[in-house]
Coordinates of C-alpha atoms and ligand atoms in Angstrom, one line a residue:
M289 CA 1.4 -101.2 4.9
L290 CA 3.7 -98.6 3.6
A291 CA 5.5 -96.1 6.7
A292 CA 4.4 -93.0 6.5
Y293 CA 7.6 -91.7 4.8
E294 CA 7.2 -93.7 1.7
R295 CA 4.1 -92.7 1.2
A296 CA 4.8 -89.4 1.4
T297 CA 7.6 -89.7 -1.3
A298 CA 5.4 -91.5 -3.6
A299 CA 2.9 -89.0 -3.4
L300 CA 5.0 -86.2 -4.2
A301 CA 6.3 -88.4 -7.0
K302 CA 3.2 -88.4 -8.0
A303 CA 2.2 -84.5 -7.9
Q304 CA 2.9 -82.1 -10.5
N305 CA 2.0 -78.9 -9.4
V306 CA 4.1 -78.6 -6.0
L307 CA 3.4 -75.7 -3.4
V308 CA 6.8 -75.3 -1.2
L309 CA 6.7 -73.4 2.1
T310 CA 9.5 -72.6 3.9
G311 CA 10.8 -70.9 6.8
A312 CA 14.0 -69.8 8.8
G313 CA 14.7 -73.5 9.7
I314 CA 16.0 -74.2 5.9
S315 CA 18.6 -71.5 6.1
A316 CA 20.0 -72.6 9.8
A317 CA 22.6 -75.2 8.3
S318 CA 23.8 -72.4 6.4
D319 CA 24.6 -70.8 9.5
V320 CA 21.8 -68.4 9.3
P321 CA 20.2 -68.4 12.8
T322 CA 16.6 -68.8 12.9
F323 CA 14.7 -65.7 14.1
R324 CA 13.4 -67.4 17.4
D325 CA 16.8 -68.8 17.8
A326 CA 18.9 -66.7 20.4
Q327 CA 20.6 -63.7 18.6
T328 CA 24.3 -63.7 19.2
G329 CA 28.1 -61.9 20.2
L330 CA 26.9 -58.0 19.8
W331 CA 23.3 -58.9 19.2
A332 CA 22.6 -60.9 21.9
K333 CA 21.2 -58.5 24.8
Y334 CA 18.6 -57.9 21.5
R335 CA 15.6 -59.7 20.5
A336 CA 14.9 -60.1 16.9
E337 CA 11.2 -58.9 17.9
D338 CA 12.2 -56.2 19.5
L339 CA 14.8 -54.5 16.4
A340 CA 12.3 -55.7 13.4
T341 CA 9.5 -52.9 14.0
P342 CA 9.0 -49.4 12.5
E343 CA 8.8 -48.2 15.9
A344 CA 12.3 -49.6 16.3
F345 CA 13.7 -47.8 13.9
A346 CA 12.2 -44.9 14.3
R347 CA 13.7 -44.7 18.1
D348 CA 17.0 -45.6 16.9
P349 CA 17.9 -45.5 13.1
N350 CA 21.2 -46.0 13.9
L351 CA 20.4 -49.3 15.3
V352 CA 18.0 -51.4 13.6
W353 CA 20.4 -50.4 11.2
Q354 CA 23.1 -51.9 12.0
W355 CA 21.6 -54.9 12.5
Y356 CA 20.4 -55.8 9.2
Q357 CA 24.0 -54.6 8.1
W358 CA 25.7 -57.3 10.5
R359 CA 22.3 -59.5 9.1
R360 CA 23.3 -59.0 5.7
Q361 CA 27.4 -59.9 6.1
L362 CA 25.9 -63.0 7.9
V363 CA 24.1 -63.6 4.7
R364 CA 26.8 -62.9 2.2
E365 CA 29.0 -65.4 3.8
A366 CA 26.6 -68.2 4.1
Q367 CA 25.9 -70.6 1.4
P368 CA 22.7 -72.6 0.2
N369 CA 22.9 -75.8 1.7
A370 CA 21.5 -79.3 0.5
G371 CA 17.9 -78.7 1.3
H372 CA 18.0 -75.2 -0.8
Y373 CA 19.6 -77.1 -3.7
A374 CA 17.2 -80.0 -3.2
L375 CA 13.9 -77.9 -4.0
A376 CA 15.6 -76.4 -6.8
S377 CA 16.1 -79.9 -8.6
L378 CA 12.6 -80.5 -7.8
A379 CA 11.8 -77.6 -9.6
Q380 CA 13.9 -78.9 -12.8
A381 CA 11.2 -81.9 -12.7
K382 CA 7.9 -80.4 -11.4
A383 CA 5.9 -76.9 -11.5
V384 CA 7.2 -75.6 -8.0
S385 CA 5.8 -72.8 -6.7
L386 CA 8.1 -71.7 -4.1
V387 CA 7.0 -69.5 -1.1
T388 CA 9.5 -69.1 2.0
Q389 CA 9.3 -66.4 4.6
N390 CA 13.2 -65.9 5.1
V391 CA 14.6 -62.8 3.4
D392 CA 17.9 -64.2 3.1
D393 CA 19.2 -65.2 -0.7
L394 CA 19.8 -68.3 -0.7
H395 CA 16.8 -70.1 -2.3
Q396 CA 18.1 -68.1 -5.0
R397 CA 21.9 -68.6 -5.1
G398 CA 20.7 -72.2 -4.6
G399 CA 19.2 -72.0 -8.5
S400 CA 14.9 -72.5 -7.6
P401 CA 14.1 -69.8 -10.4
D402 CA 10.7 -68.2 -9.1
V403 CA 10.9 -67.2 -5.5
I404 CA 7.7 -65.5 -3.8
A405 CA 9.2 -63.9 -0.3
V406 CA 6.2 -63.0 1.2
H407 CA 8.6 -60.9 3.8
G408 CA 10.4 -59.4 1.7
A409 CA 14.5 -59.6 1.1
L410 CA 17.0 -58.7 3.2
F411 CA 19.4 -56.8 0.6
D412 CA 16.4 -54.7 -0.8
N413 CA 16.0 -51.1 0.1
H414 CA 14.0 -48.8 0.1
C415 CA 12.8 -45.5 1.7
L416 CA 10.3 -44.6 4.0
N417 CA 8.1 -43.0 1.6
G418 CA 8.4 -46.3 0.0
H419 CA 11.1 -45.2 -2.9
A420 CA 12.8 -47.6 -3.8
Y421 CA 16.9 -47.0 -2.9
Q422 CA 19.5 -48.9 -5.6
A423 CA 22.8 -47.7 -4.5
E424 CA 25.2 -49.8 -2.9
T425 CA 24.7 -49.7 1.1
D426 CA 27.5 -52.5 1.8
G427 CA 29.5 -50.7 4.7
L428 CA 27.1 -48.2 5.5
E429 CA 27.1 -47.3 9.3
S430 CA 23.6 -45.2 8.8
P431 CA 20.3 -45.5 7.2
P432 CA 21.3 -43.6 4.0
E433 CA 18.7 -40.4 3.2
C434 CA 16.4 -41.0 -0.6
A435 CA 17.8 -39.4 -3.1
Q436 CA 13.8 -38.0 -4.1
C437 CA 12.6 -37.1 -0.6
G438 CA 14.9 -37.8 1.3
A439 CA 13.4 -39.5 3.8
L440 CA 15.5 -42.3 5.7
V441 CA 16.1 -45.4 3.8
R442 CA 15.4 -48.9 5.6
P443 CA 16.0 -52.4 4.3
G444 CA 13.2 -54.1 2.0
V445 CA 11.8 -56.6 4.5
V446 CA 8.2 -56.4 6.6
W447 CA 8.8 -55.7 9.8
F448 CA 6.3 -56.8 12.3
G449 CA 2.4 -54.7 12.1
E450 CA 3.6 -54.5 8.7
S451 CA 1.7 -55.6 5.8
L452 CA 3.1 -58.3 3.6
P453 CA 3.6 -57.1 -0.5
E454 CA 0.4 -57.0 -2.0
H455 CA 1.8 -59.2 -5.1
A456 CA 3.9 -61.5 -3.3
L457 CA 0.6 -62.4 -1.6
Q458 CA -1.9 -62.6 -4.9
R459 CA 0.9 -65.1 -6.2
A460 CA 1.4 -66.8 -2.3
D461 CA -2.4 -68.0 -3.0
S462 CA -3.5 -68.2 -6.6
A463 CA -0.1 -71.1 -5.6
V464 CA -2.2 -72.3 -2.5
R465 CA -5.4 -73.1 -4.7
M466 CA -3.7 -74.5 -7.7
A467 CA -1.4 -77.1 -6.0
E468 CA -1.9 -80.9 -5.9
L469 CA 0.7 -81.0 -2.8
A470 CA 2.7 -79.0 -0.4
L471 CA 5.7 -79.5 1.4
V472 CA 6.0 -77.4 4.5
V473 CA 9.5 -76.7 5.4
G474 CA 11.3 -75.3 8.4
T475 CA 8.8 -73.1 9.7
S476 CA 7.0 -72.7 13.4
S477 CA 3.9 -72.0 11.7
L478 CA 3.5 -69.4 14.5
V479 CA 3.2 -66.2 11.9
W480 CA 0.4 -64.8 10.4
P481 CA -0.6 -64.8 7.4
A482 CA 2.2 -66.5 6.5
A483 CA 1.5 -69.5 8.5
G484 CA -2.6 -69.3 6.6
F485 CA -0.9 -70.5 3.6
A486 CA 0.0 -74.5 4.5
E487 CA -3.4 -74.4 6.3
S488 CA -5.4 -73.4 3.4
A489 CA -3.8 -76.2 1.4
A490 CA -4.4 -78.7 3.8
A491 CA -8.0 -77.8 4.2
R492 CA -7.9 -78.3 0.2
G493 CA -7.8 -81.7 1.3
I494 CA -4.1 -82.1 -0.9
P495 CA -1.1 -83.9 0.2
V496 CA 0.6 -82.0 3.4
I497 CA 4.0 -83.5 4.0
E498 CA 5.5 -81.4 6.8
V499 CA 9.6 -81.3 7.2
N500 CA 10.8 -80.1 11.0
P501 CA 12.6 -81.8 13.6
Q502 CA 10.2 -80.4 16.0
A503 CA 6.2 -80.5 15.9
T504 CA 4.6 -77.0 15.7
P505 CA 1.0 -76.2 15.8
F506 CA 0.5 -77.3 11.8
S507 CA 1.7 -80.3 12.4
P508 CA -2.2 -81.9 13.3
Q509 CA -2.8 -80.5 10.4
A510 CA 0.1 -82.3 8.0
T511 CA -1.2 -85.2 6.2
Y512 CA 2.9 -86.7 6.8
H513 CA 5.4 -84.5 9.4
V514 CA 8.8 -85.9 8.8
R515 CA 10.9 -85.2 11.9
G516 CA 13.9 -84.0 10.6
L517 CA 16.4 -81.3 9.2
A518 CA 15.4 -80.2 6.1
E519 CA 19.3 -80.4 4.6
Q520 CA 19.1 -84.1 5.3
V521 CA 15.3 -85.2 4.7
L522 CA 14.8 -82.8 1.4
P523 CA 17.7 -84.8 -0.7
A524 CA 16.2 -88.2 0.0
L525 CA 12.7 -87.6 -0.5
I526 CA 13.0 -85.1 -3.6
G527 CA 15.7 -87.8 -4.9
T528 CA 13.2 -90.8 -4.1
A529 CA 10.6 -89.1 -5.9
L530 CA 12.1 -88.0 -8.7
E531 CA 13.5 -91.1 -9.5
S532 CA 10.1 -93.2 -8.7
P533 CA 7.9 -93.6 -11.6
T534 CA 5.3 -91.0 -11.4
T535 CA 1.6 -92.9 -12.1
Ligands
OAD641 P1 10.8 -69.5 13.1 O1 12.7 -69.3 13.5 O2 9.6 -69.1 13.9 O3 10.8 -71.2 13.4 C1 11.6 -71.9 12.6 C2 11.3 -73.4 12.2 O4 12.5 -74.2 11.6 C3 11.3 -74.1 13.5 O5 10.1 -75.0 13.9 C4 12.5 -75.3 13.6 O6 11.4 -76.5 14.6 C5 12.6 -75.4 12.6 N1 14.0 -76.2 12.2 C6 15.0 -75.7 12.8 N2 16.3 -75.7 11.9 C7 15.8 -76.5 11.2 C8 16.6 -78.2 10.4 N3 18.0 -77.6 9.9 N4 15.1 -78.1 9.0 C9 14.0 -78.0 9.4 N5 13.6 -76.8 10.5 C10 14.1 -76.7 11.0 O7 11.1 -69.2 11.8 P2 9.9 -68.4 11.1 O8 8.7 -70.2 11.3 O9 10.9 -69.2 9.3 O10 8.9 -63.0 9.8 O11 9.5 -67.4 11.6 C11 8.4 -67.0 11.0 C12 9.0 -65.6 11.1 O12 8.8 -64.9 12.2 C13 9.7 -64.8 10.2 O13 9.8 -64.9 8.7 C14 10.0 -63.8 10.8 C15 9.3 -64.1 12.3 O14 8.7 -62.8 12.6 C16 8.5 -61.5 10.1 O15 10.0 -60.8 10.0 C17 7.9 -60.5 9.0

């Protein structure tokens, strides 16, 4: 009787079209705090959930802007980890649709060719009226004003209570429909609609492998729960799967 890990590896070896869903856990080993980690240093007295909202930005644009500037610097100094690189190697061998809730750019810097970022991107900026803002903002202590309309510029990430980018949602939905296997990595599966992608994949009856040191609300729906760290599990799981003969 093959252990669950070996069965998960065999299922990954066999699948050609793979949906990968990642959350903050895959960047934890790159020293990018997960969303529900306690904040550190100057930001220790704030909860991320209280800063990542349109109301917080309206109330104190400078504070919210400075929090994002701090996070951007943190990510600039971070490096992709073995989990990011393993997923990039998977994309070289199979048709991988990588859907991430993360706003960091570590998947891209780790070599993943096509990242569907359903919560936006930390280094993007647009004004409150939606005009893209391309000028450099590194080092700015306050949000600049839009050159087109004068509205304040804000980070291009999805805030609590905001809808997800339509194009990314459509791409994620179609990836869920096409997948022969789903790999759910480093997410607490608490935030919707992103958490729904794993559920929809499981509902299709395809194998779903969850990689997380903890159990999550999604765990009962996963076919296999590999209880471990992404930066350790993914290189082994993907490495073995890519060495196996695909039947
Ligand atoms: P969370 O912080 O909610 O959950 C991180 C998950 O990663 C937890 O389940 C941890 O057990 C797991 N984890 C931690 N270290 C890990 C490691 N080394 N390897 C694998 N797993 C690890 O982060 P998310 O689930 O990504 O939304 O949060 C989803 C969304 O909640 C975020 O995108 C954000 C927030 O609201 C928006 O900003 C809109």
